[in-house]
Short mmCIF file of C-alpha atoms and ligand atoms in Angstrom, two decimals:
data_model
loop_
_atom_site.label_atom_id
_atom_site.label_comp_id
_atom_site.label_asym_id
_atom_site.label_seq_id
_atom_site.Cartn_x
_atom_site.Cartn_y
_atom_site.Cartn_z
CA MET A 1 -96.31 -187.57 -104.46
CA LYS A 2 -99.07 -185.96 -102.40
CA ALA A 3 -98.36 -185.73 -98.68
CA PHE A 4 -101.44 -187.78 -97.85
CA ASP A 5 -103.05 -190.03 -100.43
CA TYR A 6 -104.79 -193.36 -100.76
CA GLN A 7 -103.02 -196.50 -101.87
CA ASN A 8 -105.31 -199.54 -102.13
CA ASP A 9 -107.99 -197.60 -100.26
CA ILE A 10 -105.72 -196.99 -97.26
CA LEU A 11 -104.60 -193.46 -96.39
CA CYS A 12 -100.85 -193.17 -96.53
CA ALA A 13 -98.60 -190.46 -95.14
CA GLY A 14 -95.53 -190.00 -97.32
CA GLY A 15 -96.11 -193.52 -98.65
CA ILE A 16 -96.53 -195.14 -95.22
CA PRO A 17 -99.97 -196.62 -94.45
CA VAL A 18 -101.48 -194.64 -91.58
CA PRO A 19 -102.69 -197.83 -89.78
CA GLU A 20 -99.04 -198.92 -89.60
CA ILE A 21 -98.15 -195.72 -87.74
CA VAL A 22 -101.22 -196.02 -85.52
CA ALA A 23 -100.31 -199.61 -84.63
CA LYS A 24 -97.05 -198.31 -83.12
CA VAL A 25 -98.08 -194.92 -81.77
CA GLY A 26 -101.80 -195.16 -81.02
CA THR A 27 -104.45 -192.45 -81.40
CA PRO A 28 -105.06 -189.57 -81.38
CA VAL A 29 -101.87 -188.75 -83.23
CA TYR A 30 -100.67 -185.89 -85.39
CA ILE A 31 -98.81 -187.01 -88.50
CA TYR A 32 -96.73 -184.51 -90.48
CA SER A 33 -95.14 -184.75 -93.89
CA ALA A 34 -91.61 -183.35 -94.02
CA GLU A 35 -91.77 -183.39 -97.79
CA HIS A 36 -94.84 -181.17 -97.82
CA PHE A 37 -93.19 -178.69 -95.43
CA ARG A 38 -90.11 -178.51 -97.65
CA ASN A 39 -92.16 -178.17 -100.84
CA GLN A 40 -94.17 -175.30 -99.41
CA TYR A 41 -91.02 -173.51 -98.32
CA LYS A 42 -89.46 -173.91 -101.76
CA THR A 43 -92.67 -172.81 -103.49
CA LEU A 44 -92.66 -169.61 -101.49
CA GLN A 45 -88.96 -169.05 -102.08
CA ASP A 46 -89.45 -169.58 -105.82
CA THR A 47 -92.02 -166.79 -106.00
CA LEU A 48 -89.45 -164.29 -104.73
CA THR A 49 -86.33 -165.03 -106.72
CA SER A 50 -85.72 -161.55 -108.12
CA ILE A 51 -85.46 -159.64 -104.84
CA ASP A 52 -83.54 -159.84 -101.61
CA SER A 53 -85.96 -161.65 -99.32
CA GLU A 54 -85.93 -163.88 -96.28
CA ILE A 55 -88.52 -166.25 -94.83
CA PHE A 56 -89.02 -166.24 -91.06
CA TYR A 57 -91.15 -169.27 -90.17
CA SER A 58 -93.77 -168.26 -87.62
CA VAL A 59 -93.00 -170.67 -84.80
CA LYS A 60 -96.47 -170.55 -83.25
CA ALA A 61 -97.97 -172.40 -86.23
CA ASN A 62 -96.18 -175.59 -85.22
CA SER A 63 -93.33 -175.31 -82.78
CA ASN A 64 -92.14 -178.90 -82.55
CA LEU A 65 -88.33 -178.92 -82.45
CA ASP A 66 -88.06 -181.33 -85.36
CA VAL A 67 -90.27 -179.04 -87.43
CA LEU A 68 -88.10 -176.05 -86.51
CA ALA A 69 -84.95 -178.01 -87.31
CA LEU A 70 -86.38 -178.88 -90.72
CA PHE A 71 -87.00 -175.24 -91.57
CA LYS A 72 -83.65 -174.19 -90.16
CA LYS A 73 -81.99 -176.67 -92.49
CA LEU A 74 -83.77 -175.02 -95.40
CA GLY A 75 -82.28 -171.69 -94.35
CA ALA A 76 -85.34 -170.19 -92.67
CA GLY A 77 -85.23 -167.67 -89.88
CA PHE A 78 -87.91 -167.63 -87.18
CA ASP A 79 -90.67 -165.27 -86.13
CA ILE A 80 -91.26 -165.71 -82.40
CA VAL A 81 -93.70 -164.26 -79.86
CA SER A 82 -92.36 -165.43 -76.51
CA GLY A 83 -89.28 -166.36 -74.54
CA GLY A 84 -90.38 -169.98 -74.83
CA GLU A 85 -90.35 -169.78 -78.61
CA LEU A 86 -86.95 -168.09 -78.46
CA GLN A 87 -85.65 -170.99 -76.35
CA ARG A 88 -86.99 -173.40 -78.96
CA THR A 89 -85.05 -171.70 -81.73
CA ILE A 90 -81.94 -171.76 -79.53
CA ALA A 91 -82.53 -175.45 -78.84
CA VAL A 92 -82.30 -176.25 -82.57
CA GLY A 93 -79.13 -174.19 -82.92
CA CYS A 94 -80.64 -171.31 -84.87
CA ASP A 95 -78.44 -168.26 -85.37
CA PRO A 96 -80.17 -165.65 -83.11
CA LYS A 97 -79.62 -163.03 -85.83
CA LYS A 98 -82.22 -164.98 -87.80
CA VAL A 99 -84.87 -164.47 -85.13
CA ILE A 100 -87.44 -161.67 -85.10
CA PHE A 101 -89.57 -161.08 -82.04
CA SER A 102 -93.21 -159.98 -82.46
CA GLY A 103 -96.03 -159.72 -79.90
CA VAL A 104 -97.78 -157.03 -77.89
CA GLY A 105 -96.72 -158.14 -74.42
CA LYS A 106 -93.00 -158.81 -74.35
CA LEU A 107 -91.87 -159.30 -70.75
CA ALA A 108 -88.70 -157.69 -69.41
CA GLU A 109 -87.11 -161.11 -68.94
CA GLU A 110 -87.96 -162.07 -72.52
CA ILE A 111 -86.48 -158.83 -73.84
CA ASP A 112 -83.36 -159.44 -71.75
CA LEU A 113 -82.87 -162.91 -73.15
CA ALA A 114 -83.39 -161.65 -76.68
CA LEU A 115 -80.87 -158.83 -76.13
CA LYS A 116 -78.33 -161.16 -74.57
CA VAL A 117 -78.42 -163.71 -77.38
CA GLY A 118 -78.56 -160.93 -79.98
CA ILE A 119 -81.72 -161.47 -82.02
CA GLY A 120 -82.13 -159.88 -85.44
CA CYS A 121 -85.07 -157.58 -84.70
CA PHE A 122 -87.70 -156.63 -82.15
CA ASN A 123 -91.02 -155.90 -83.85
CA VAL A 124 -92.16 -153.16 -81.47
CA GLU A 125 -95.91 -152.90 -80.93
CA SER A 126 -96.31 -149.82 -78.69
CA GLY A 127 -94.60 -146.76 -77.26
CA SER A 128 -94.42 -148.30 -73.81
CA GLU A 129 -92.79 -151.42 -75.23
CA LEU A 130 -90.19 -149.22 -76.93
CA ASP A 131 -89.53 -147.52 -73.56
CA ARG A 132 -89.05 -150.91 -71.93
CA ILE A 133 -86.71 -152.14 -74.65
CA ILE A 134 -84.60 -148.97 -74.28
CA GLU A 135 -84.56 -149.40 -70.48
CA ARG A 136 -83.47 -153.04 -70.69
CA ALA A 137 -80.87 -152.23 -73.39
CA ILE A 138 -79.37 -149.52 -71.14
CA ILE A 139 -79.21 -151.89 -68.16
CA LEU A 140 -77.56 -154.61 -70.23
CA GLY A 141 -75.33 -152.25 -72.19
CA LYS A 142 -76.78 -153.41 -75.51
CA GLN A 143 -78.21 -151.93 -78.65
CA ALA A 144 -81.62 -153.25 -79.70
CA PRO A 145 -82.39 -153.70 -83.41
CA ILE A 146 -86.00 -152.67 -83.96
CA SER A 147 -88.80 -152.22 -86.41
CA ILE A 148 -92.12 -150.66 -85.50
CA ARG A 149 -95.22 -152.77 -86.18
CA VAL A 150 -97.68 -150.68 -88.10
CA ASN A 151 -101.40 -151.29 -87.81
CA PRO A 152 -102.59 -149.95 -91.17
CA ASN A 153 -106.31 -150.33 -90.40
CA ILE A 154 -106.89 -152.70 -93.31
CA ASP A 155 -109.54 -155.40 -93.26
CA PRO A 156 -107.92 -158.74 -94.20
CA ARG A 157 -111.40 -160.28 -94.62
CA THR A 158 -110.73 -163.26 -92.43
CA HIS A 159 -112.19 -164.60 -89.17
CA PRO A 160 -112.40 -161.70 -86.66
CA TYR A 161 -110.34 -163.61 -84.10
CA ILE A 162 -107.36 -163.79 -86.45
CA SER A 163 -107.65 -160.34 -87.97
CA THR A 164 -104.84 -158.16 -86.60
CA GLY A 165 -104.54 -155.10 -88.83
CA LEU A 166 -107.68 -153.19 -87.93
CA LYS A 167 -107.70 -150.23 -85.57
CA GLU A 168 -109.91 -152.17 -83.17
CA ASN A 169 -107.21 -154.90 -82.86
CA LYS A 170 -104.58 -154.68 -80.14
CA PHE A 171 -101.64 -155.04 -82.53
CA GLY A 172 -99.14 -152.42 -83.65
CA VAL A 173 -99.53 -148.64 -83.83
CA SER A 174 -100.98 -146.27 -86.41
CA THR A 175 -98.72 -144.90 -89.13
CA SER A 176 -98.50 -141.51 -87.43
CA GLN A 177 -97.66 -143.06 -84.05
CA ALA A 178 -95.06 -145.18 -85.82
CA MET A 179 -93.47 -141.98 -87.17
CA ASP A 180 -93.23 -140.62 -83.64
CA LEU A 181 -91.62 -143.82 -82.38
CA TYR A 182 -89.09 -143.79 -85.21
CA ARG A 183 -88.25 -140.17 -84.37
CA ILE A 184 -87.74 -141.09 -80.69
CA SER A 185 -85.57 -144.06 -81.72
CA LYS A 186 -83.49 -142.16 -84.25
CA ASN A 187 -81.13 -140.54 -81.83
CA ASN A 188 -81.12 -143.18 -79.15
CA PRO A 189 -77.76 -144.95 -78.94
CA HIS A 190 -79.42 -148.06 -77.56
CA ILE A 191 -81.69 -148.46 -80.57
CA ASN A 192 -80.80 -149.49 -84.08
CA ILE A 193 -83.66 -148.95 -86.53
CA VAL A 194 -83.59 -151.79 -89.04
CA GLY A 195 -87.07 -152.10 -90.52
CA ILE A 196 -90.80 -151.56 -90.69
CA ASP A 197 -93.16 -154.36 -89.76
CA CYS A 198 -96.76 -155.34 -90.29
CA HIS A 199 -98.99 -158.42 -89.97
CA ILE A 200 -102.63 -157.79 -90.76
CA GLY A 201 -104.07 -161.22 -90.08
CA SER A 202 -104.08 -164.91 -90.79
CA GLN A 203 -105.80 -167.19 -93.33
CA ILE A 204 -106.05 -164.28 -95.81
CA MET A 205 -107.40 -165.53 -99.13
CA GLU A 206 -107.05 -162.37 -101.22
CA VAL A 207 -103.92 -160.56 -102.30
CA ALA A 208 -105.52 -157.10 -102.23
CA PRO A 209 -105.39 -156.41 -98.45
CA LEU A 210 -101.76 -157.53 -98.32
CA GLU A 211 -100.92 -155.33 -101.29
CA GLU A 212 -102.62 -152.39 -99.62
CA SER A 213 -100.65 -153.04 -96.49
CA LEU A 214 -97.39 -153.18 -98.46
CA THR A 215 -98.19 -149.87 -100.15
CA ASN A 216 -98.76 -148.39 -96.72
CA LEU A 217 -95.40 -149.65 -95.41
CA LEU A 218 -93.52 -148.41 -98.46
CA GLY A 219 -95.15 -145.00 -98.06
CA LEU A 220 -93.92 -144.91 -94.50
CA ALA A 221 -90.41 -145.94 -95.58
CA GLU A 222 -90.41 -143.02 -98.00
CA THR A 223 -91.55 -140.54 -95.36
CA LEU A 224 -88.88 -141.83 -93.01
CA ARG A 225 -86.22 -141.48 -95.66
CA ASN A 226 -87.23 -137.87 -96.16
CA GLU A 227 -86.53 -137.35 -92.47
CA GLY A 228 -83.16 -139.01 -92.72
CA ILE A 229 -84.28 -142.31 -91.21
CA GLU A 230 -83.20 -145.26 -93.34
CA VAL A 231 -84.67 -148.72 -92.89
CA GLN A 232 -83.17 -151.85 -94.42
CA HIS A 233 -86.19 -154.08 -94.54
CA ILE A 234 -89.94 -154.25 -94.93
CA ASP A 235 -91.58 -157.09 -92.99
CA ILE A 236 -94.97 -157.88 -94.53
CA GLY A 237 -95.80 -160.52 -91.90
CA GLY A 238 -97.49 -163.84 -92.60
CA GLY A 239 -101.14 -164.46 -93.34
CA ILE A 240 -101.09 -166.37 -96.62
CA GLY A 241 -104.25 -168.48 -96.59
CA VAL A 242 -104.44 -172.15 -97.46
CA ARG A 243 -107.27 -174.31 -98.77
CA TYR A 244 -109.14 -176.25 -96.12
CA ARG A 245 -112.05 -177.04 -98.40
CA ASP A 246 -112.91 -175.99 -101.95
CA GLU A 247 -112.35 -172.25 -101.51
CA PRO A 248 -110.47 -170.47 -104.33
CA ALA A 249 -106.75 -170.74 -103.60
CA PHE A 250 -104.69 -167.73 -102.56
CA ASP A 251 -103.00 -166.38 -105.71
CA LEU A 252 -99.42 -166.83 -104.60
CA LYS A 253 -98.00 -166.08 -108.03
CA ASN A 254 -99.74 -162.72 -108.14
CA TYR A 255 -98.68 -161.93 -104.56
CA GLY A 256 -95.08 -162.79 -105.44
CA GLU A 257 -95.17 -160.57 -108.50
CA ILE A 258 -96.53 -157.63 -106.55
CA LEU A 259 -93.99 -158.06 -103.76
CA GLN A 260 -91.13 -158.32 -106.22
CA LYS A 261 -92.23 -155.38 -108.33
CA LYS A 262 -92.79 -153.02 -105.42
CA LEU A 263 -89.69 -154.01 -103.49
CA ALA A 264 -87.44 -153.89 -106.56
CA GLU A 265 -88.33 -150.20 -106.96
CA THR A 266 -87.03 -149.47 -103.46
CA GLY A 267 -84.07 -151.80 -103.09
CA LEU A 268 -85.33 -152.71 -99.62
CA ARG A 269 -85.10 -156.23 -98.28
CA LEU A 270 -88.35 -158.18 -97.84
CA LEU A 271 -89.12 -160.26 -94.77
CA LEU A 272 -92.05 -162.67 -94.58
CA GLU A 273 -93.44 -164.45 -91.51
CA PRO A 274 -95.49 -167.34 -92.89
CA GLY A 275 -96.79 -170.03 -90.56
CA ARG A 276 -99.91 -171.71 -91.84
CA PHE A 277 -98.84 -171.67 -95.50
CA LEU A 278 -95.81 -173.80 -94.69
CA VAL A 279 -97.38 -176.41 -92.44
CA ALA A 280 -101.21 -176.53 -92.45
CA ASN A 281 -101.74 -179.01 -95.25
CA GLY A 282 -98.74 -181.06 -94.22
CA GLY A 283 -100.44 -182.40 -91.10
CA VAL A 284 -103.37 -184.63 -90.18
CA LEU A 285 -104.86 -185.61 -86.87
CA ILE A 286 -105.73 -189.29 -86.75
CA THR A 287 -108.46 -190.27 -84.33
CA ARG A 288 -110.43 -193.44 -83.68
CA VAL A 289 -114.19 -193.83 -83.49
CA GLU A 290 -115.07 -195.03 -80.00
CA TYR A 291 -118.84 -194.99 -80.10
CA LEU A 292 -121.60 -194.34 -82.57
CA LYS A 293 -124.67 -192.70 -81.15
CA HIS A 294 -127.52 -193.01 -83.59
CA ALA A 295 -130.32 -190.47 -83.76
CA GLU A 296 -133.80 -191.54 -82.79
CA SER A 297 -135.35 -189.94 -85.83
CA GLU A 298 -134.36 -188.67 -89.27
CA ASN A 299 -133.95 -184.99 -88.40
CA GLU A 300 -131.88 -185.54 -85.27
CA THR A 301 -128.10 -185.68 -85.13
CA ASN A 302 -125.97 -188.81 -85.31
CA PHE A 303 -122.83 -188.53 -83.19
CA ALA A 304 -119.55 -190.25 -83.87
CA ILE A 305 -117.67 -190.03 -80.60
CA VAL A 306 -113.94 -190.21 -81.24
CA ASP A 307 -110.83 -190.35 -79.05
CA GLY A 308 -109.64 -186.95 -80.32
CA ALA A 309 -111.30 -183.78 -79.06
CA MET A 310 -111.24 -180.00 -78.90
CA THR A 311 -108.29 -180.42 -76.55
CA ASP A 312 -106.30 -181.87 -79.44
CA LEU A 313 -107.60 -179.66 -82.26
CA LEU A 314 -109.32 -176.50 -81.06
CA ARG A 315 -109.84 -174.77 -84.41
CA PRO A 316 -113.37 -176.07 -85.09
CA SER A 317 -114.58 -175.05 -81.61
CA LEU A 318 -112.76 -171.70 -81.51
CA TYR A 319 -113.21 -170.40 -85.04
CA ASN A 320 -115.89 -172.72 -86.37
CA ALA A 321 -113.11 -173.84 -88.69
CA TRP A 322 -113.89 -176.52 -91.26
CA HIS A 323 -111.48 -179.45 -91.55
CA ASN A 324 -112.09 -182.24 -93.98
CA VAL A 325 -112.72 -185.62 -92.34
CA GLN A 326 -111.71 -188.74 -94.22
CA LYS A 327 -111.87 -192.40 -93.38
CA VAL A 328 -108.37 -193.82 -93.16
CA GLU A 329 -109.51 -197.16 -94.58
CA GLN A 330 -112.03 -196.75 -97.35
CA VAL A 331 -112.98 -200.41 -97.39
CA ASN A 332 -116.27 -202.10 -96.47
CA GLN A 333 -118.17 -198.88 -97.05
CA LYS A 334 -121.62 -199.38 -95.58
CA GLN A 335 -124.41 -196.95 -96.20
CA ALA A 336 -123.28 -193.41 -95.44
CA LYS A 337 -125.02 -191.21 -92.89
CA GLN A 338 -124.59 -187.67 -91.68
CA TRP A 339 -122.47 -187.42 -88.53
CA ASP A 340 -121.22 -184.86 -86.06
CA VAL A 341 -117.71 -185.95 -85.15
CA VAL A 342 -117.26 -185.10 -81.48
CA GLY A 343 -114.83 -185.72 -78.64
CA ALA A 344 -115.24 -186.88 -75.07
CA VAL A 345 -114.87 -183.44 -73.47
CA CYS A 346 -117.79 -182.29 -71.37
CA GLU A 347 -118.74 -179.30 -73.50
CA SER A 348 -121.09 -179.03 -76.42
CA SER A 349 -118.44 -176.88 -78.08
CA ASP A 350 -116.33 -180.02 -78.31
CA PHE A 351 -116.60 -181.02 -81.94
CA LEU A 352 -114.13 -181.68 -84.71
CA ALA A 353 -116.62 -181.61 -87.55
CA LYS A 354 -120.35 -181.25 -88.06
CA LYS A 355 -122.75 -182.72 -90.58
CA ARG A 356 -120.29 -184.96 -92.43
CA VAL A 357 -121.55 -187.74 -94.63
CA LEU A 358 -119.49 -190.79 -93.80
CA SER A 359 -119.93 -194.52 -93.65
CA LEU A 360 -118.83 -195.34 -90.13
CA VAL A 361 -118.48 -198.27 -87.79
CA ALA A 362 -116.98 -198.21 -84.32
CA ASP A 363 -113.19 -198.51 -84.33
CA ASP A 364 -112.83 -196.76 -87.68
CA LEU A 365 -109.84 -194.47 -87.99
CA LEU A 366 -110.59 -190.94 -89.15
CA ALA A 367 -108.16 -188.40 -90.55
CA ILE A 368 -108.88 -184.79 -89.71
CA MET A 369 -107.12 -183.07 -92.58
CA SER A 370 -105.13 -179.80 -92.80
CA ALA A 371 -104.21 -179.95 -89.13
CA GLY A 372 -100.50 -179.16 -89.39
CA ALA A 373 -100.88 -175.50 -88.36
CA TYR A 374 -102.29 -174.35 -85.01
CA GLY A 375 -103.24 -177.93 -84.14
CA ILE A 376 -100.93 -179.26 -81.44
CA GLY A 377 -100.02 -175.67 -80.53
CA LEU A 378 -103.55 -174.88 -79.37
CA SER A 379 -103.96 -178.21 -77.59
CA SER A 380 -104.61 -178.42 -73.86
CA ASN A 381 -105.00 -180.78 -70.93
CA TYR A 382 -108.61 -179.82 -70.26
CA ASN A 383 -110.50 -182.71 -68.66
CA SER A 384 -107.00 -183.98 -67.71
CA ARG A 385 -106.59 -185.37 -71.17
CA PRO A 386 -103.08 -186.17 -72.38
CA ARG A 387 -101.90 -184.29 -75.45
CA PRO A 388 -101.54 -186.48 -78.53
CA ALA A 389 -98.28 -187.82 -79.93
CA GLU A 390 -96.67 -186.24 -82.99
CA VAL A 391 -95.05 -188.15 -85.82
CA LEU A 392 -92.94 -186.87 -88.70
CA VAL A 393 -92.82 -188.84 -91.92
CA ASP A 394 -89.76 -188.36 -94.08
CA GLY A 395 -88.15 -190.41 -96.85
CA GLY A 396 -90.43 -193.42 -96.36
CA GLN A 397 -89.73 -193.55 -92.61
CA PHE A 398 -91.61 -192.22 -89.65
CA LYS A 399 -90.38 -191.01 -86.31
CA ILE A 400 -92.13 -189.97 -83.12
CA ILE A 401 -91.17 -186.34 -82.59
CA ARG A 402 -93.22 -185.94 -79.41
CA ARG A 403 -94.42 -188.86 -77.38
CA ARG A 404 -97.97 -189.02 -76.11
CA GLU A 405 -98.39 -187.36 -72.72
CA ASN A 406 -99.24 -189.52 -69.75
CA THR A 407 -100.86 -188.71 -66.43
CA ARG A 408 -97.50 -188.43 -64.72
CA ASP A 409 -96.56 -185.63 -67.14
CA GLN A 410 -99.69 -183.79 -66.10
CA LEU A 411 -99.32 -184.22 -62.34
CA ARG A 412 -95.62 -183.47 -62.06
CA LEU A 413 -96.00 -179.74 -61.40
CA GLU A 414 -98.55 -180.13 -58.63
CA THR A 415 -97.30 -180.15 -55.08
CA TYR A 416 -100.00 -182.13 -53.27
CA GLN A 417 -98.75 -184.63 -50.72
CA ALA A 418 -101.04 -187.31 -49.40
CA GLU A 419 -101.68 -187.00 -45.64
CA ASN A 420 -100.48 -189.85 -43.47
CA ASN A 421 -103.50 -191.21 -41.69
N1 LLP B 1 -96.58 -163.06 -87.75
C1 LLP B 1 -97.30 -162.67 -86.69
C2 LLP B 1 -96.89 -161.47 -85.97
C3 LLP B 1 -98.42 -163.42 -86.30
O1 LLP B 1 -99.13 -163.02 -85.25
C4 LLP B 1 -98.78 -164.57 -87.02
C5 LLP B 1 -99.95 -165.37 -86.64
C6 LLP B 1 -97.98 -164.96 -88.12
C7 LLP B 1 -96.89 -164.16 -88.46
C8 LLP B 1 -98.27 -166.19 -88.93
O2 LLP B 1 -99.47 -166.10 -89.57
P1 LLP B 1 -99.89 -167.20 -90.67
O3 LLP B 1 -98.91 -167.11 -91.80
O4 LLP B 1 -99.85 -168.51 -90.01
O5 LLP B 1 -101.24 -166.79 -91.07
N2 LLP B 1 -104.75 -169.92 -84.31
C9 LLP B 1 -105.25 -169.33 -85.52
C10 LLP B 1 -104.22 -168.49 -86.23
C11 LLP B 1 -103.58 -167.43 -85.36
C12 LLP B 1 -102.54 -166.63 -86.07
C13 LLP B 1 -101.80 -165.81 -85.10
N3 LLP B 1 -100.72 -165.04 -85.68
C14 LLP B 1 -105.83 -170.42 -86.43
O6 LLP B 1 -105.79 -171.59 -86.06
O7 LLP B 1 -106.38 -170.11 -87.48
#
């Protein structure tokens, strides 16, 4: 069964009619398919059966605790980038050894927590970060497992905001700097070198840049070995692109074959940090049409103003990302028109979709597709809007995994006290 499909012209999530969920939870609401998440995980696992490999779900893609618990149950580890994400993995009872910590700006307190709980690996992104990790490890009397994140200066041919493996990007260090950092680490009793790391970008649609990056890492592993520095793993990062529209799919089979072939020759363990691949197409954002604002003339824009906005799904505004928009109920189709689907936020950058041909009336429910990755995570309270609820569908049942925010949630951190007058 597809995660989201139509039965009698009504969009269903895991077999449950979306209007049924909306009747209980309201809109805007994120709906996720547990089955899709599991299938994606298994598909990825199945492409890597011949080598020693491990999947570390990239928490930032969708960090809801129920989503993390689902992946933990499948045996996943977690790729984190903050103390908050570490706390989330702890909250779902993840073995800290199955956590790897990436990110250019790790704070001392985050490093301390990671050292205390005993995470599997710090993916170190600079010399000064290495110094700080050593300093914290000395203070705490610990040994830090590390890999150095290499920036191989490879163009992943994706949106510039999510490209991370070019020299101009802030991530990682060059191969020669990495060599220096490994040399510094080699004889330090507070450091345990465990791997080499890389992540060149996100929503990568071609295998070639990832292959090039792997070749680079394996070359480095070889050079290190010649200097008596042995690593146990190669972390190729995440980045596997998904289909949002009709773009040619990422050739996962080919990627798997390349990874297996190249890793088999070395006997090294492979780590992957996928986020989007596992969750993007397993989520939709359901929103309701509040108003229709018709253009005065043919060549002007018609606006469908909905109760979801850039605060709920930022990807269209931030990356000009294209998400398919479907009517939840495909009944009573009147004549279709071209619409910009926009939110209530006071910015012209607030749109969910532009120029979509849809047959709309006020009150229609719309599904913004492929919203399972970097949807709720990028949401905000701008315009004092409450974040949407999140629902997980599994085995013909649905459950609210995050309730809708209310105004009290938003005001609770502010300290204002009304004057007595
Ligand atoms: N590992 C590291 C170190 C990362 O920085 C990321 C994503 C991943 C793994 C997972 O990448 P994925 O498999 O999901 O491509 N907000 C953007 C995407 C930002 C990606 C940031 N890093 C979007 O909505 O497209």
